[in-house]
mmCIF file of C-alpha atoms in Angstrom:
data_model
loop_
_atom_site.group_PDB
_atom_site.id
_atom_site.type_symbol
_atom_site.label_atom_id
_atom_site.label_comp_id
_atom_site.label_asym_id
_atom_site.label_seq_id
_atom_site.Cartn_x
_atom_site.Cartn_y
_atom_site.Cartn_z
ATOM 1 C CA MET A 23 -7.229 2.591 25.465
ATOM 2 C CA GLU A 24 -8.198 5.033 22.951
ATOM 3 C CA VAL A 25 -6.145 5.356 20.039
ATOM 4 C CA ASN A 26 -6.715 7.258 17.046
ATOM 5 C CA LEU A 27 -6.304 5.949 14.000
ATOM 6 C CA ARG A 28 -6.848 8.964 11.331
ATOM 7 C CA GLY A 29 -2.956 8.334 9.121
ATOM 8 C CA CYS A 30 -2.061 5.381 10.378
ATOM 9 C CA GLU A 31 -0.512 2.646 8.152
ATOM 10 C CA VAL A 32 -2.564 -0.820 8.178
ATOM 11 C CA SER A 33 -1.507 -4.351 7.416
ATOM 12 C CA SER A 34 -2.350 -7.439 8.232
ATOM 13 C CA ASP A 35 -0.185 -10.995 9.606
ATOM 14 C CA VAL A 36 -2.647 -13.955 8.770
ATOM 15 C CA ASN A 37 -2.445 -17.393 8.255
ATOM 16 C CA ILE A 38 -5.666 -19.605 7.512
ATOM 17 C CA SER A 39 -3.897 -22.709 8.261
ATOM 18 C CA ALA A 40 -2.829 -21.757 11.600
ATOM 19 C CA ALA A 41 -5.783 -19.861 12.202
ATOM 20 C CA LYS A 42 -3.557 -16.375 12.473
ATOM 21 C CA TYR A 43 -5.809 -13.161 12.430
ATOM 22 C CA SER A 44 -3.391 -10.229 13.381
ATOM 23 C CA ILE A 45 -3.751 -6.545 12.820
ATOM 24 C CA LYS A 46 -0.897 -4.745 12.572
ATOM 25 C CA LEU A 47 -1.383 -0.587 13.076
ATOM 26 C CA GLN A 48 1.392 1.910 12.793
ATOM 27 C CA ILE A 49 -0.289 5.271 14.259
ATOM 28 C CA PRO A 50 1.413 8.379 13.945
ATOM 29 C CA VAL A 51 2.948 9.664 17.094
ATOM 30 C CA PRO A 52 5.693 13.108 17.336
ATOM 31 C CA GLU A 53 8.785 10.487 17.599
ATOM 32 C CA GLY A 54 7.951 8.445 14.317
ATOM 33 C CA MET A 55 5.214 5.686 14.956
ATOM 34 C CA SER A 56 4.119 3.067 17.433
ATOM 35 C CA GLU A 57 2.878 -0.194 16.731
ATOM 36 C CA VAL A 58 -0.424 -1.561 17.851
ATOM 37 C CA TRP A 59 -1.098 -5.675 16.695
ATOM 38 C CA LEU A 60 -4.749 -6.339 17.264
ATOM 39 C CA ARG A 61 -5.532 -10.195 17.339
ATOM 40 C CA CYS A 62 -8.607 -12.219 15.933
ATOM 41 C CA GLU A 63 -10.144 -14.604 16.663
ATOM 42 C CA ASN A 64 -11.862 -15.645 12.721
ATOM 43 C CA GLU A 65 -11.927 -14.967 9.990
ATOM 44 C CA GLN A 66 -15.386 -12.624 10.262
ATOM 45 C CA GLN A 67 -13.844 -11.143 13.094
ATOM 46 C CA TYR A 68 -10.452 -10.264 11.093
ATOM 47 C CA SER A 69 -12.573 -9.330 8.465
ATOM 48 C CA ARG A 70 -14.391 -6.405 10.166
ATOM 49 C CA TRP A 71 -11.991 -4.796 11.930
ATOM 50 C CA MET A 72 -9.705 -4.414 9.292
ATOM 51 C CA ALA A 73 -12.663 -2.613 7.181
ATOM 52 C CA ALA A 74 -13.124 -1.203 10.458
ATOM 53 C CA CYS A 75 -9.192 -0.110 10.673
ATOM 54 C CA ARG A 76 -8.994 1.113 6.773
ATOM 55 C CA LEU A 77 -10.998 3.501 6.971
ATOM 56 C CA ALA A 78 -10.877 4.788 10.354
ATOM 57 C CA CYS A 79 -6.779 5.882 8.366
ATOM 58 C CA LYS A 80 -8.951 7.429 6.318
ATOM 59 C CA GLY A 81 -10.759 9.739 8.839
ATOM 60 C CA LYS A 82 -13.894 7.835 7.831
ATOM 61 C CA THR A 83 -16.444 5.361 10.377
ATOM 62 C CA MET A 84 -18.523 2.218 10.434
ATOM 63 C CA ALA A 85 -20.830 4.462 9.314
ATOM 64 C CA ASP A 86 -19.744 4.904 5.665
ATOM 65 C CA SER A 87 -21.203 3.821 3.290
ATOM 66 C CA SER A 88 -18.320 1.418 1.765
ATOM 67 C CA TYR A 89 -18.142 -0.568 5.202
ATOM 68 C CA GLU A 90 -19.912 -3.835 4.400
ATOM 69 C CA SER A 91 -18.401 -4.004 1.038
ATOM 70 C CA GLU A 92 -14.486 -3.240 2.454
ATOM 71 C CA VAL A 93 -15.836 -6.333 4.946
ATOM 72 C CA ALA A 94 -17.064 -8.202 2.028
ATOM 73 C CA SER A 95 -13.963 -8.040 0.033
ATOM 74 C CA ILE A 96 -11.747 -8.720 3.072
ATOM 75 C CA LEU A 97 -13.584 -12.558 3.293
ATOM 76 C CA ALA A 98 -13.640 -12.880 -0.563
ATOM 77 C CA LEU A 99 -9.593 -12.590 -0.462
ATOM 78 C CA LEU A 100 -9.828 -15.085 2.644
ATOM 79 C CA SER A 101 -11.807 -17.332 0.948
ATOM 80 C CA MET A 102 -8.890 -17.737 -2.223
ATOM 81 C CA GLN A 103 -6.208 -18.576 0.441
ATOM 82 C CA GLN A 104 -8.419 -21.288 2.057
ATOM 83 C CA PRO A 105 -6.784 -24.582 1.926
ATOM 84 C CA THR A 106 -7.750 -26.579 -0.472
ATOM 85 C CA SER A 107 -8.221 -31.201 0.403
ATOM 86 C CA ALA A 108 -5.961 -31.819 -3.192
ATOM 87 C CA ALA A 109 -4.510 -29.997 -5.427
ATOM 88 C CA VAL A 110 -5.986 -30.929 -8.979
ATOM 89 C CA ILE A 111 -3.311 -31.360 -10.778
ATOM 90 C CA ASN A 112 -0.894 -34.145 -9.482
ATOM 91 C CA PRO A 113 2.351 -31.971 -9.072
ATOM 92 C CA ASN A 114 4.392 -35.024 -10.634
ATOM 93 C CA GLN A 115 3.117 -34.493 -13.918
ATOM 94 C CA ALA A 116 2.924 -30.292 -13.969
ATOM 95 C CA ASP A 117 6.042 -28.691 -15.192
ATOM 96 C CA ILE A 118 6.004 -25.641 -12.659
ATOM 97 C CA GLN A 119 9.369 -23.656 -12.151
ATOM 98 C CA PRO A 120 8.395 -21.519 -8.759
ATOM 99 C CA GLU A 121 10.758 -18.250 -9.525
ATOM 100 C CA TYR A 122 7.897 -17.318 -12.221
ATOM 101 C CA PHE A 123 5.384 -17.381 -9.051
ATOM 102 C CA ILE A 124 6.749 -16.399 -6.267
ATOM 103 C CA ALA A 125 9.128 -13.896 -5.025
ATOM 104 C CA PRO A 126 12.988 -15.084 -4.727
ATOM 105 C CA ARG A 127 13.186 -14.538 -0.538
ATOM 106 C CA PHE A 128 10.935 -17.297 -0.781
ATOM 107 C CA LEU A 129 12.513 -19.877 -2.947
ATOM 108 C CA LYS A 130 15.112 -19.867 -0.394
ATOM 109 C CA LYS A 131 12.882 -20.796 2.417
ATOM 110 C CA PHE A 132 10.980 -23.279 0.739
ATOM 111 C CA LYS A 133 11.611 -26.910 -1.603
ATOM 112 C CA THR A 134 10.543 -26.782 -5.302
ATOM 113 C CA LYS A 135 8.252 -29.468 -4.245
ATOM 114 C CA GLN A 136 6.440 -27.204 -1.532
ATOM 115 C CA ILE A 137 6.134 -24.696 -3.747
ATOM 116 C CA ALA A 138 5.103 -26.121 -6.274
ATOM 117 C CA GLN A 139 2.528 -28.360 -4.409
ATOM 118 C CA ARG A 140 1.021 -24.750 -2.682
ATOM 119 C CA ILE A 141 1.103 -23.552 -6.133
ATOM 120 C CA LEU A 142 -0.943 -26.197 -6.958
ATOM 121 C CA GLU A 143 -3.794 -25.756 -4.194
ATOM 122 C CA ALA A 144 -4.268 -21.918 -4.857
ATOM 123 C CA HIS A 145 -4.760 -22.828 -8.269
ATOM 124 C CA ALA A 146 -7.595 -25.378 -7.358
ATOM 125 C CA ASN A 147 -9.463 -22.391 -5.572
ATOM 126 C CA VAL A 148 -9.404 -20.915 -8.918
ATOM 127 C CA SER A 149 -9.660 -22.940 -10.946
ATOM 128 C CA GLU A 150 -13.497 -22.841 -11.610
ATOM 129 C CA LEU A 151 -13.680 -19.151 -12.313
ATOM 130 C CA SER A 152 -14.818 -18.138 -15.542
ATOM 131 C CA LEU A 153 -11.447 -15.931 -17.235
ATOM 132 C CA TYR A 154 -13.614 -12.111 -16.177
ATOM 133 C CA GLU A 155 -14.059 -13.560 -12.399
ATOM 134 C CA ALA A 156 -10.435 -14.754 -12.261
ATOM 135 C CA LYS A 157 -9.351 -11.352 -13.599
ATOM 136 C CA ILE A 158 -11.112 -9.493 -11.176
ATOM 137 C CA ASN A 159 -10.003 -11.160 -8.492
ATOM 138 C CA TYR A 160 -6.751 -11.395 -9.146
ATOM 139 C CA VAL A 161 -6.845 -7.101 -9.622
ATOM 140 C CA LYS A 162 -8.382 -7.447 -5.961
ATOM 141 C CA ALA A 163 -5.377 -9.634 -4.614
ATOM 142 C CA TRP A 164 -3.337 -7.167 -5.781
ATOM 143 C CA GLN A 165 -5.002 -4.508 -4.282
ATOM 144 C CA ALA A 166 -5.199 -5.866 -0.955
ATOM 145 C CA LEU A 167 -1.771 -5.927 -0.756
ATOM 146 C CA PRO A 168 -0.194 -3.473 1.782
ATOM 147 C CA GLU A 169 2.459 -2.220 -0.999
ATOM 148 C CA PHE A 170 -0.224 -1.498 -3.172
ATOM 149 C CA GLY A 171 -0.030 1.711 -4.733
ATOM 150 C CA ILE A 172 2.609 2.744 -3.389
ATOM 151 C CA THR A 173 5.915 4.469 -5.636
ATOM 152 C CA TYR A 174 9.412 4.474 -4.094
ATOM 153 C CA PHE A 175 12.385 6.689 -4.391
ATOM 154 C CA THR A 176 16.030 7.074 -2.542
ATOM 155 C CA VAL A 177 16.383 9.919 -0.818
ATOM 156 C CA LYS A 178 18.493 12.131 1.734
ATOM 157 C CA PHE A 179 16.844 14.282 3.990
ATOM 158 C CA ARG A 180 18.387 17.780 4.772
ATOM 159 C CA ASN A 181 20.779 17.281 7.267
ATOM 160 C CA SER A 182 20.806 13.842 6.788
ATOM 161 C CA LYS A 183 23.859 12.098 5.268
ATOM 162 C CA LYS A 184 22.248 8.557 4.338
ATOM 163 C CA GLU A 185 20.059 7.590 2.149
ATOM 164 C CA GLU A 186 16.116 6.771 2.905
ATOM 165 C CA LEU A 187 13.294 4.923 1.476
ATOM 166 C CA LEU A 188 10.133 7.473 0.317
ATOM 167 C CA GLY A 189 6.780 6.005 -0.694
ATOM 168 C CA ILE A 190 4.654 7.757 -2.409
ATOM 169 C CA ALA A 191 0.622 6.913 -2.428
ATOM 170 C CA PHE A 192 -2.364 7.970 -3.763
ATOM 171 C CA ASN A 193 -2.840 9.882 -0.471
ATOM 172 C CA ARG A 194 -0.124 10.035 1.520
ATOM 173 C CA LEU A 195 3.576 10.017 2.242
ATOM 174 C CA ILE A 196 5.529 7.350 3.364
ATOM 175 C CA ARG A 197 9.318 7.676 5.258
ATOM 176 C CA MET A 198 10.482 4.104 5.302
ATOM 177 C CA ASP A 199 14.110 2.269 6.379
ATOM 178 C CA ILE A 200 15.378 1.507 3.225
ATOM 179 C CA ASN A 201 16.568 -1.989 4.761
ATOM 180 C CA THR A 202 13.406 -3.370 5.978
ATOM 181 C CA GLY A 203 10.901 -1.177 4.476
ATOM 182 C CA SER A 204 8.984 -0.391 7.490
ATOM 183 C CA ALA A 205 7.166 2.629 7.847
ATOM 184 C CA LEU A 206 9.177 5.110 10.116
ATOM 185 C CA LYS A 207 6.938 7.744 9.448
ATOM 186 C CA THR A 208 3.225 8.825 7.317
ATOM 187 C CA TRP A 209 1.964 12.145 6.044
ATOM 188 C CA ARG A 210 -1.173 12.359 4.562
ATOM 189 C CA TYR A 211 -1.914 14.551 2.034
ATOM 190 C CA ASN A 212 -5.201 16.148 3.695
ATOM 191 C CA SER A 213 -2.816 17.802 5.916
ATOM 192 C CA MET A 214 -0.277 19.405 3.423
ATOM 193 C CA LYS A 215 -0.215 23.397 3.042
ATOM 194 C CA SER A 216 2.169 23.592 -0.040
ATOM 195 C CA TRP A 217 5.594 21.743 -1.902
ATOM 196 C CA ASN A 218 7.962 23.166 -4.659
ATOM 197 C CA ILE A 219 11.254 22.865 -5.535
ATOM 198 C CA ASN A 220 14.047 24.787 -5.046
ATOM 199 C CA TRP A 221 15.490 24.552 -8.500
ATOM 200 C CA GLU A 222 18.975 25.246 -7.677
ATOM 201 C CA VAL A 223 20.429 22.241 -5.067
ATOM 202 C CA LYS A 224 17.268 19.966 -6.627
ATOM 203 C CA GLU A 225 15.757 19.751 -2.943
ATOM 204 C CA MET A 226 11.409 19.468 -2.791
ATOM 205 C CA MET A 227 9.854 20.782 0.403
ATOM 206 C CA VAL A 228 6.743 19.732 1.375
ATOM 207 C CA GLN A 229 5.309 21.667 3.958
ATOM 208 C CA PHE A 230 2.621 20.208 6.594
ATOM 209 C CA GLU A 231 0.446 21.185 9.315
ATOM 210 C CA GLU A 232 2.878 19.115 11.548
ATOM 211 C CA ASP A 233 6.402 19.168 10.258
ATOM 212 C CA ASN A 234 8.099 20.453 6.938
ATOM 213 C CA LEU A 235 9.854 17.910 5.008
ATOM 214 C CA ALA A 236 13.219 18.604 2.759
ATOM 215 C CA PHE A 237 14.692 16.071 0.809
ATOM 216 C CA TYR A 238 16.223 15.828 -2.316
ATOM 217 C CA CYS A 239 16.069 12.181 -4.525
ATOM 218 C CA THR A 240 18.936 10.085 -5.170
ATOM 219 C CA CYS A 241 16.909 7.905 -7.887
ATOM 220 C CA ALA A 242 15.401 10.825 -9.731
ATOM 221 C CA ASN A 243 15.087 14.689 -10.975
ATOM 222 C CA CYS A 244 13.201 15.594 -7.882
ATOM 223 C CA LYS A 245 11.003 16.724 -10.599
ATOM 224 C CA VAL A 246 9.408 13.640 -10.929
ATOM 225 C CA VAL A 247 8.520 13.311 -7.355
ATOM 226 C CA HIS A 248 6.668 16.389 -7.816
ATOM 227 C CA GLU A 249 4.636 14.842 -10.729
ATOM 228 C CA PHE A 250 3.723 12.252 -8.744
ATOM 229 C CA ILE A 251 2.539 14.011 -5.943
ATOM 230 C CA GLY A 252 0.788 16.964 -8.042
ATOM 231 C CA GLY A 253 -0.994 14.142 -9.906
ATOM 232 C CA TYR A 254 -2.442 12.199 -6.941
ATOM 233 C CA ILE A 255 -4.006 15.761 -5.473
ATOM 234 C CA PHE A 256 -5.482 16.474 -9.875
ATOM 235 C CA CYS A 257 -7.058 13.595 -8.993
ATOM 236 C CA SER A 258 -8.562 13.539 -5.196
ATOM 237 C CA MET A 259 -10.080 16.920 -6.747
ATOM 238 C CA ARG A 260 -12.069 15.036 -9.413
ATOM 239 C CA SER A 261 -15.394 14.781 -9.164
ATOM 240 C CA LYS A 262 -16.865 10.954 -10.151
ATOM 241 C CA GLU A 263 -18.675 12.104 -13.187
ATOM 242 C CA SER A 264 -17.207 10.776 -15.810
ATOM 243 C CA ASN A 265 -18.687 13.929 -17.904
ATOM 244 C CA GLN A 266 -15.996 15.849 -15.374
ATOM 245 C CA SER A 267 -13.951 18.023 -18.489
ATOM 246 C CA LEU A 268 -10.173 18.136 -17.693
ATOM 247 C CA ASP A 269 -8.920 21.504 -16.175
ATOM 248 C CA GLU A 270 -5.151 21.267 -18.389
ATOM 249 C CA GLU A 271 -4.466 24.516 -16.521
ATOM 250 C CA LEU A 272 -5.046 23.162 -13.272
ATOM 251 C CA PHE A 273 -2.887 19.931 -13.966
ATOM 252 C CA HIS A 274 0.338 21.704 -15.046
ATOM 253 C CA LYS A 275 0.259 24.352 -11.917
ATOM 254 C CA LEU A 276 0.076 21.436 -9.533
ATOM 255 C CA THR A 277 2.683 19.023 -11.667
ATOM 256 C CA GLY A 278 4.835 21.553 -12.853
ATOM 257 C CA GLY A 279 7.627 21.368 -10.088
ATOM 258 C CA TRP A 280 6.917 26.155 -10.245
ATOM 259 C CA SER A 281 5.919 27.763 -6.774
#
């Protein structure tokens, strides 16, 4: 089977204790998104396939210079999730309040003592790190989350009466199911032709090579959505040189909301 992964959504389903290493691919098709699962045998295989998929969705290959560093980053994240033989601190002696550490949905699934034990086991994996190393690992773990860098807006698309979720990331727009959060379709900025606002009806219009979108935002001013997109486009156009001057005129043109 040959699949073009450019523009796809890549997410993981990993349970180290159960030796489960799966990769979920949501591939853009004319009808929406097609779902494909890859199941790997071990950490090494998973990290290499995951790194390759992440690069492929950006239109890059394994020959890219960032491939090996991507693999190393994934392996480092997995090592932090490895279960320890015993927690450094006795759960009975620690005052752990799980609601400060985890999402509410997990509080309903597990008992407080189970959660506290898992928190302390996770702590044991990082307890020997310096403050700097701990902060770096925290940022890397945060960046590895599927939802990292995505800002959400509730919108209504043209000719649709129901509210939907629109995710705006640094490189793409994501139409999402408002109840489950699953991606329905993705549009990459590199296929975008134009975007502007119809101020009379406060409608945002985005033209892509394969699609035209029109929607209005129900949770914020439509200009905010325009500023997010324009800001990301502006950042993508800047070079990595630290001495590059800021083109304020271009910035205001891209984020201003005027056609």
